[in-house]
mmCIF file of C-alpha atoms in Angstrom:
data_model
loop_
_atom_site.group_PDB
_atom_site.id
_atom_site.type_symbol
_atom_site.label_atom_id
_atom_site.label_comp_id
_atom_site.label_asym_id
_atom_site.label_seq_id
_atom_site.Cartn_x
_atom_site.Cartn_y
_atom_site.Cartn_z
ATOM 1 C CA MET A 28 86.276 -17.030 98.044
ATOM 2 C CA LYS A 29 88.429 -19.677 99.659
ATOM 3 C CA ASN A 30 91.778 -19.874 97.909
ATOM 4 C CA ILE A 31 92.607 -23.514 98.615
ATOM 5 C CA LEU A 32 94.991 -23.710 95.644
ATOM 6 C CA ASN A 33 96.886 -20.561 96.682
ATOM 7 C CA VAL A 34 96.068 -18.880 93.373
ATOM 8 C CA LYS A 35 97.640 -15.476 92.760
ATOM 9 C CA PRO A 36 95.775 -12.679 90.971
ATOM 10 C CA ASP A 37 96.663 -12.572 87.309
ATOM 11 C CA LEU A 38 95.696 -10.533 84.255
ATOM 12 C CA ASP A 39 95.352 -13.790 82.285
ATOM 13 C CA LEU A 40 91.721 -14.673 83.035
ATOM 14 C CA ASN A 41 89.600 -17.586 81.905
ATOM 15 C CA ALA A 42 85.994 -18.788 81.931
ATOM 16 C CA ARG A 43 83.512 -16.691 83.903
ATOM 17 C CA LEU A 44 86.209 -14.298 85.114
ATOM 18 C CA VAL A 45 86.762 -13.111 81.526
ATOM 19 C CA PHE A 46 83.042 -12.533 81.080
ATOM 20 C CA SER A 47 82.647 -10.703 84.396
ATOM 21 C CA ASN A 48 85.703 -8.541 83.726
ATOM 22 C CA GLU A 49 84.477 -7.593 80.242
ATOM 23 C CA LEU A 50 80.934 -6.888 81.449
ATOM 24 C CA VAL A 51 82.034 -3.933 83.565
ATOM 25 C CA ASP A 52 81.952 -0.773 81.478
ATOM 26 C CA ILE A 53 85.288 1.060 81.478
ATOM 27 C CA ALA A 54 83.334 4.231 82.347
ATOM 28 C CA ASP A 55 82.370 2.541 85.633
ATOM 29 C CA LEU A 56 86.046 1.966 86.476
ATOM 30 C CA LYS A 57 88.277 4.727 85.116
ATOM 31 C CA ASN A 58 88.879 7.330 87.848
ATOM 32 C CA LYS A 59 86.100 5.762 89.977
ATOM 33 C CA ARG A 60 85.852 4.405 93.507
ATOM 34 C CA VAL A 61 84.978 0.714 93.263
ATOM 35 C CA LEU A 62 83.927 -1.878 95.861
ATOM 36 C CA ASP A 63 84.321 -5.616 95.255
ATOM 37 C CA ILE A 64 82.210 -7.609 97.717
ATOM 38 C CA GLY A 65 83.744 -11.061 98.113
ATOM 39 C CA CYS A 66 87.011 -10.174 96.384
ATOM 40 C CA GLY A 67 88.682 -13.537 96.888
ATOM 41 C CA PHE A 68 92.296 -13.569 95.761
ATOM 42 C CA GLY A 69 92.053 -10.184 94.026
ATOM 43 C CA TRP A 70 91.605 -11.017 90.335
ATOM 44 C CA PHE A 71 89.076 -8.204 89.807
ATOM 45 C CA GLU A 72 91.161 -5.668 91.746
ATOM 46 C CA LEU A 73 94.210 -6.371 89.597
ATOM 47 C CA ASN A 74 92.191 -5.915 86.406
ATOM 48 C CA ALA A 75 90.393 -2.797 87.658
ATOM 49 C CA LEU A 76 93.733 -1.211 88.619
ATOM 50 C CA LYS A 77 94.967 -1.800 85.075
ATOM 51 C CA LYS A 78 91.841 -0.020 83.794
ATOM 52 C CA GLY A 79 92.580 3.096 85.849
ATOM 53 C CA VAL A 80 90.395 3.010 88.969
ATOM 54 C CA LYS A 81 90.871 5.876 91.384
ATOM 55 C CA GLU A 82 90.446 3.499 94.325
ATOM 56 C CA ILE A 83 89.311 -0.098 94.756
ATOM 57 C CA ALA A 84 88.278 -1.788 97.983
ATOM 58 C CA GLY A 85 87.972 -5.537 98.260
ATOM 59 C CA ILE A 86 86.246 -7.214 101.186
ATOM 60 C CA GLU A 87 86.174 -10.771 102.477
ATOM 61 C CA ILE A 88 84.873 -12.241 105.697
ATOM 62 C CA SER A 89 88.268 -13.187 107.149
ATOM 63 C CA ALA A 90 91.917 -12.179 107.097
ATOM 64 C CA GLU A 91 92.772 -15.642 105.785
ATOM 65 C CA ASP A 92 90.484 -15.093 102.779
ATOM 66 C CA LEU A 93 92.301 -11.803 102.047
ATOM 67 C CA LYS A 94 95.804 -13.239 102.371
ATOM 68 C CA ALA A 95 96.506 -13.770 98.640
ATOM 69 C CA ALA A 96 95.090 -10.392 97.578
ATOM 70 C CA ARG A 97 96.969 -8.493 100.285
ATOM 71 C CA SER A 98 100.273 -10.222 99.607
ATOM 72 C CA ASN A 99 100.130 -9.955 95.813
ATOM 73 C CA ILE A 100 98.585 -6.551 95.126
ATOM 74 C CA LYS A 101 100.849 -3.716 96.206
ATOM 75 C CA ASP A 102 99.177 -0.660 94.731
ATOM 76 C CA GLY A 103 98.231 2.304 96.923
ATOM 77 C CA ARG A 104 94.860 2.542 95.151
ATOM 78 C CA ALA A 105 93.829 -0.896 96.467
ATOM 79 C CA VAL A 106 92.649 -1.557 100.003
ATOM 80 C CA PHE A 107 91.469 -4.849 101.469
ATOM 81 C CA LYS A 108 89.195 -5.041 104.499
ATOM 82 C CA ILE A 109 87.496 -7.696 106.534
ATOM 83 C CA GLY A 110 83.772 -7.292 106.080
ATOM 84 C CA GLY A 111 80.633 -8.899 104.799
ATOM 85 C CA ALA A 112 77.852 -8.116 102.357
ATOM 86 C CA LEU A 113 75.313 -7.661 105.158
ATOM 87 C CA LYS A 114 77.265 -4.907 106.933
ATOM 88 C CA LEU A 115 79.612 -3.102 104.586
ATOM 89 C CA PRO A 116 82.422 -1.304 106.462
ATOM 90 C CA PHE A 117 82.158 1.915 104.441
ATOM 91 C CA LYS A 118 80.384 5.249 104.676
ATOM 92 C CA ASP A 119 77.191 6.121 102.803
ATOM 93 C CA ASN A 120 77.294 7.200 99.139
ATOM 94 C CA TYR A 121 81.010 6.489 98.804
ATOM 95 C CA PHE A 122 81.392 4.192 95.785
ATOM 96 C CA ASP A 123 80.741 4.885 92.113
ATOM 97 C CA THR A 124 80.648 1.165 91.307
ATOM 98 C CA VAL A 125 79.977 -1.965 93.364
ATOM 99 C CA VAL A 126 80.535 -5.504 92.094
ATOM 100 C CA ALA A 127 79.454 -8.773 93.704
ATOM 101 C CA TRP A 128 80.475 -11.822 91.702
ATOM 102 C CA GLU A 129 78.609 -14.890 92.970
ATOM 103 C CA VAL A 130 78.299 -13.613 96.525
ATOM 104 C CA VAL A 131 74.541 -13.874 97.059
ATOM 105 C CA GLU A 132 74.620 -17.656 97.380
ATOM 106 C CA HIS A 133 77.134 -17.372 100.240
ATOM 107 C CA ILE A 134 75.083 -15.180 102.555
ATOM 108 C CA PRO A 135 72.443 -16.665 104.873
ATOM 109 C CA LYS A 136 69.191 -17.518 103.108
ATOM 110 C CA ASN A 137 66.577 -14.746 103.231
ATOM 111 C CA THR A 138 69.159 -12.018 103.945
ATOM 112 C CA GLU A 139 69.427 -10.900 100.318
ATOM 113 C CA ASP A 140 67.273 -7.838 101.051
ATOM 114 C CA LYS A 141 69.757 -6.704 103.693
ATOM 115 C CA MET A 142 72.657 -7.097 101.257
ATOM 116 C CA PHE A 143 70.896 -5.048 98.568
ATOM 117 C CA LYS A 144 70.082 -2.300 101.083
ATOM 118 C CA GLU A 145 73.730 -2.163 102.138
ATOM 119 C CA VAL A 146 74.880 -1.909 98.528
ATOM 120 C CA TYR A 147 72.368 0.880 97.946
ATOM 121 C CA ARG A 148 73.637 2.671 101.057
ATOM 122 C CA VAL A 149 77.298 2.772 99.976
ATOM 123 C CA LEU A 150 76.596 3.394 96.276
ATOM 124 C CA LYS A 151 76.536 6.973 94.994
ATOM 125 C CA LYS A 152 73.324 8.272 93.470
ATOM 126 C CA LYS A 153 74.482 7.728 89.881
ATOM 127 C CA GLY A 154 76.459 4.581 90.699
ATOM 128 C CA THR A 155 76.313 1.128 89.140
ATOM 129 C CA PHE A 156 75.913 -2.242 90.856
ATOM 130 C CA TYR A 157 77.170 -5.296 88.951
ATOM 131 C CA LEU A 158 75.710 -8.527 90.307
ATOM 132 C CA SER A 159 76.124 -12.133 89.308
ATOM 133 C CA PHE A 160 74.904 -15.277 90.946
ATOM 134 C CA SER A 161 75.029 -18.942 90.176
ATOM 135 C CA PHE A 162 72.104 -21.023 89.089
ATOM 136 C CA GLU A 163 69.536 -21.728 91.829
ATOM 137 C CA SER A 164 70.990 -19.180 94.242
ATOM 138 C CA GLY A 165 67.696 -18.601 96.027
ATOM 139 C CA ILE A 166 66.760 -15.165 94.675
ATOM 140 C CA ILE A 167 65.782 -16.394 91.252
ATOM 141 C CA SER A 168 67.042 -19.261 89.166
ATOM 142 C CA VAL A 169 69.322 -17.373 86.811
ATOM 143 C CA ALA A 170 70.205 -13.858 85.622
ATOM 144 C CA ASN A 171 70.386 -12.508 82.094
ATOM 145 C CA LEU A 172 73.562 -11.867 80.106
ATOM 146 C CA SER A 173 74.600 -8.241 80.385
ATOM 147 C CA GLN A 174 71.103 -6.894 81.067
ATOM 148 C CA LEU A 175 71.184 -3.314 82.250
ATOM 149 C CA ARG A 176 68.212 -1.533 83.807
ATOM 150 C CA LEU A 177 67.639 1.546 85.939
ATOM 151 C CA ILE A 178 66.643 1.293 89.560
ATOM 152 C CA ASP A 179 66.194 4.828 90.815
ATOM 153 C CA SER A 180 69.191 6.583 89.279
ATOM 154 C CA ARG A 181 71.514 3.778 90.312
ATOM 155 C CA ARG A 182 72.072 1.115 87.673
ATOM 156 C CA LEU A 183 71.972 -2.643 88.068
ATOM 157 C CA ALA A 184 73.877 -4.885 85.701
ATOM 158 C CA TYR A 185 74.133 -8.615 86.056
ATOM 159 C CA PRO A 186 75.617 -11.434 84.011
ATOM 160 C CA ILE A 187 75.130 -15.214 83.724
ATOM 161 C CA GLY A 188 72.616 -17.485 82.105
ATOM 162 C CA GLU A 189 69.163 -16.709 80.812
ATOM 163 C CA MET A 190 66.279 -15.085 82.619
ATOM 164 C CA SER A 191 62.673 -14.842 81.576
ATOM 165 C CA GLU A 192 61.097 -11.400 81.328
ATOM 166 C CA THR A 193 58.813 -12.411 84.210
ATOM 167 C CA ASP A 194 61.766 -13.237 86.475
ATOM 168 C CA PHE A 195 63.532 -10.041 85.477
ATOM 169 C CA VAL A 196 60.450 -7.972 86.345
ATOM 170 C CA ARG A 197 60.182 -9.805 89.702
ATOM 171 C CA LEU A 198 63.819 -9.029 90.549
ATOM 172 C CA LYS A 199 63.473 -5.406 89.482
ATOM 173 C CA GLU A 200 60.283 -4.963 91.527
ATOM 174 C CA LYS A 201 61.816 -6.660 94.547
ATOM 175 C CA LEU A 202 64.781 -4.301 94.452
ATOM 176 C CA LYS A 203 62.602 -1.234 93.905
ATOM 177 C CA ALA A 204 60.501 -2.210 96.947
ATOM 178 C CA LEU A 205 63.634 -2.485 99.088
ATOM 179 C CA LEU A 206 65.184 0.810 98.113
ATOM 180 C CA PRO A 207 64.063 4.257 99.261
#
C-alpha cells in the first residue's frame, strides 16, 4: 500500500480496518506466527502485536513501501521483508495465519492461482487464511461478510460485501482445484 500521506500505524482504526482487525479470531493470533501480505504502513502488525502474536511478518514489494512500518514498529516479534504475493520469501508450512487485505486486485490479472498456491505453501496444515478484496477485483465480484469454510484442513475466511451462494461455491471449488 502506497503511503502517500505518511500515515503512521495506530491502534485507533476506522472504516474497513476496524472490520478487518475484528474479523481475525484472537485464537489465530495469540502465540501464532502470522504473515501479512501487502502490509502497507503496518496497521495490522501493530494490532496483532497487541493481541499477543508470537511473530508477525509483513511484506511489501519495495523498501519504500515498508518505510513507515519499519520506522514506527520497533518490536522484536515483527519483521518486514521485501516480497510479493506471487513468490513469498518464506519456507513451507511456516505460518499459522496469513492475511491479505485487498491485495488480489494489485497482482497481475490471471495470477491469482499462483498467489493462492503460495499462501497454501507457507501456511501450516491447520492454518487460517484471511482474504479480502474490493468489488470487481477479477476473481469474483464481492466476498461475503465473515464467511468461514474449510478447504482441506486449512481455513479460509474473507470479509467485505455480499456474495451469492453460487459465487461462494465457485470460489471454494476454484481453490480446492488449485490446492493439493
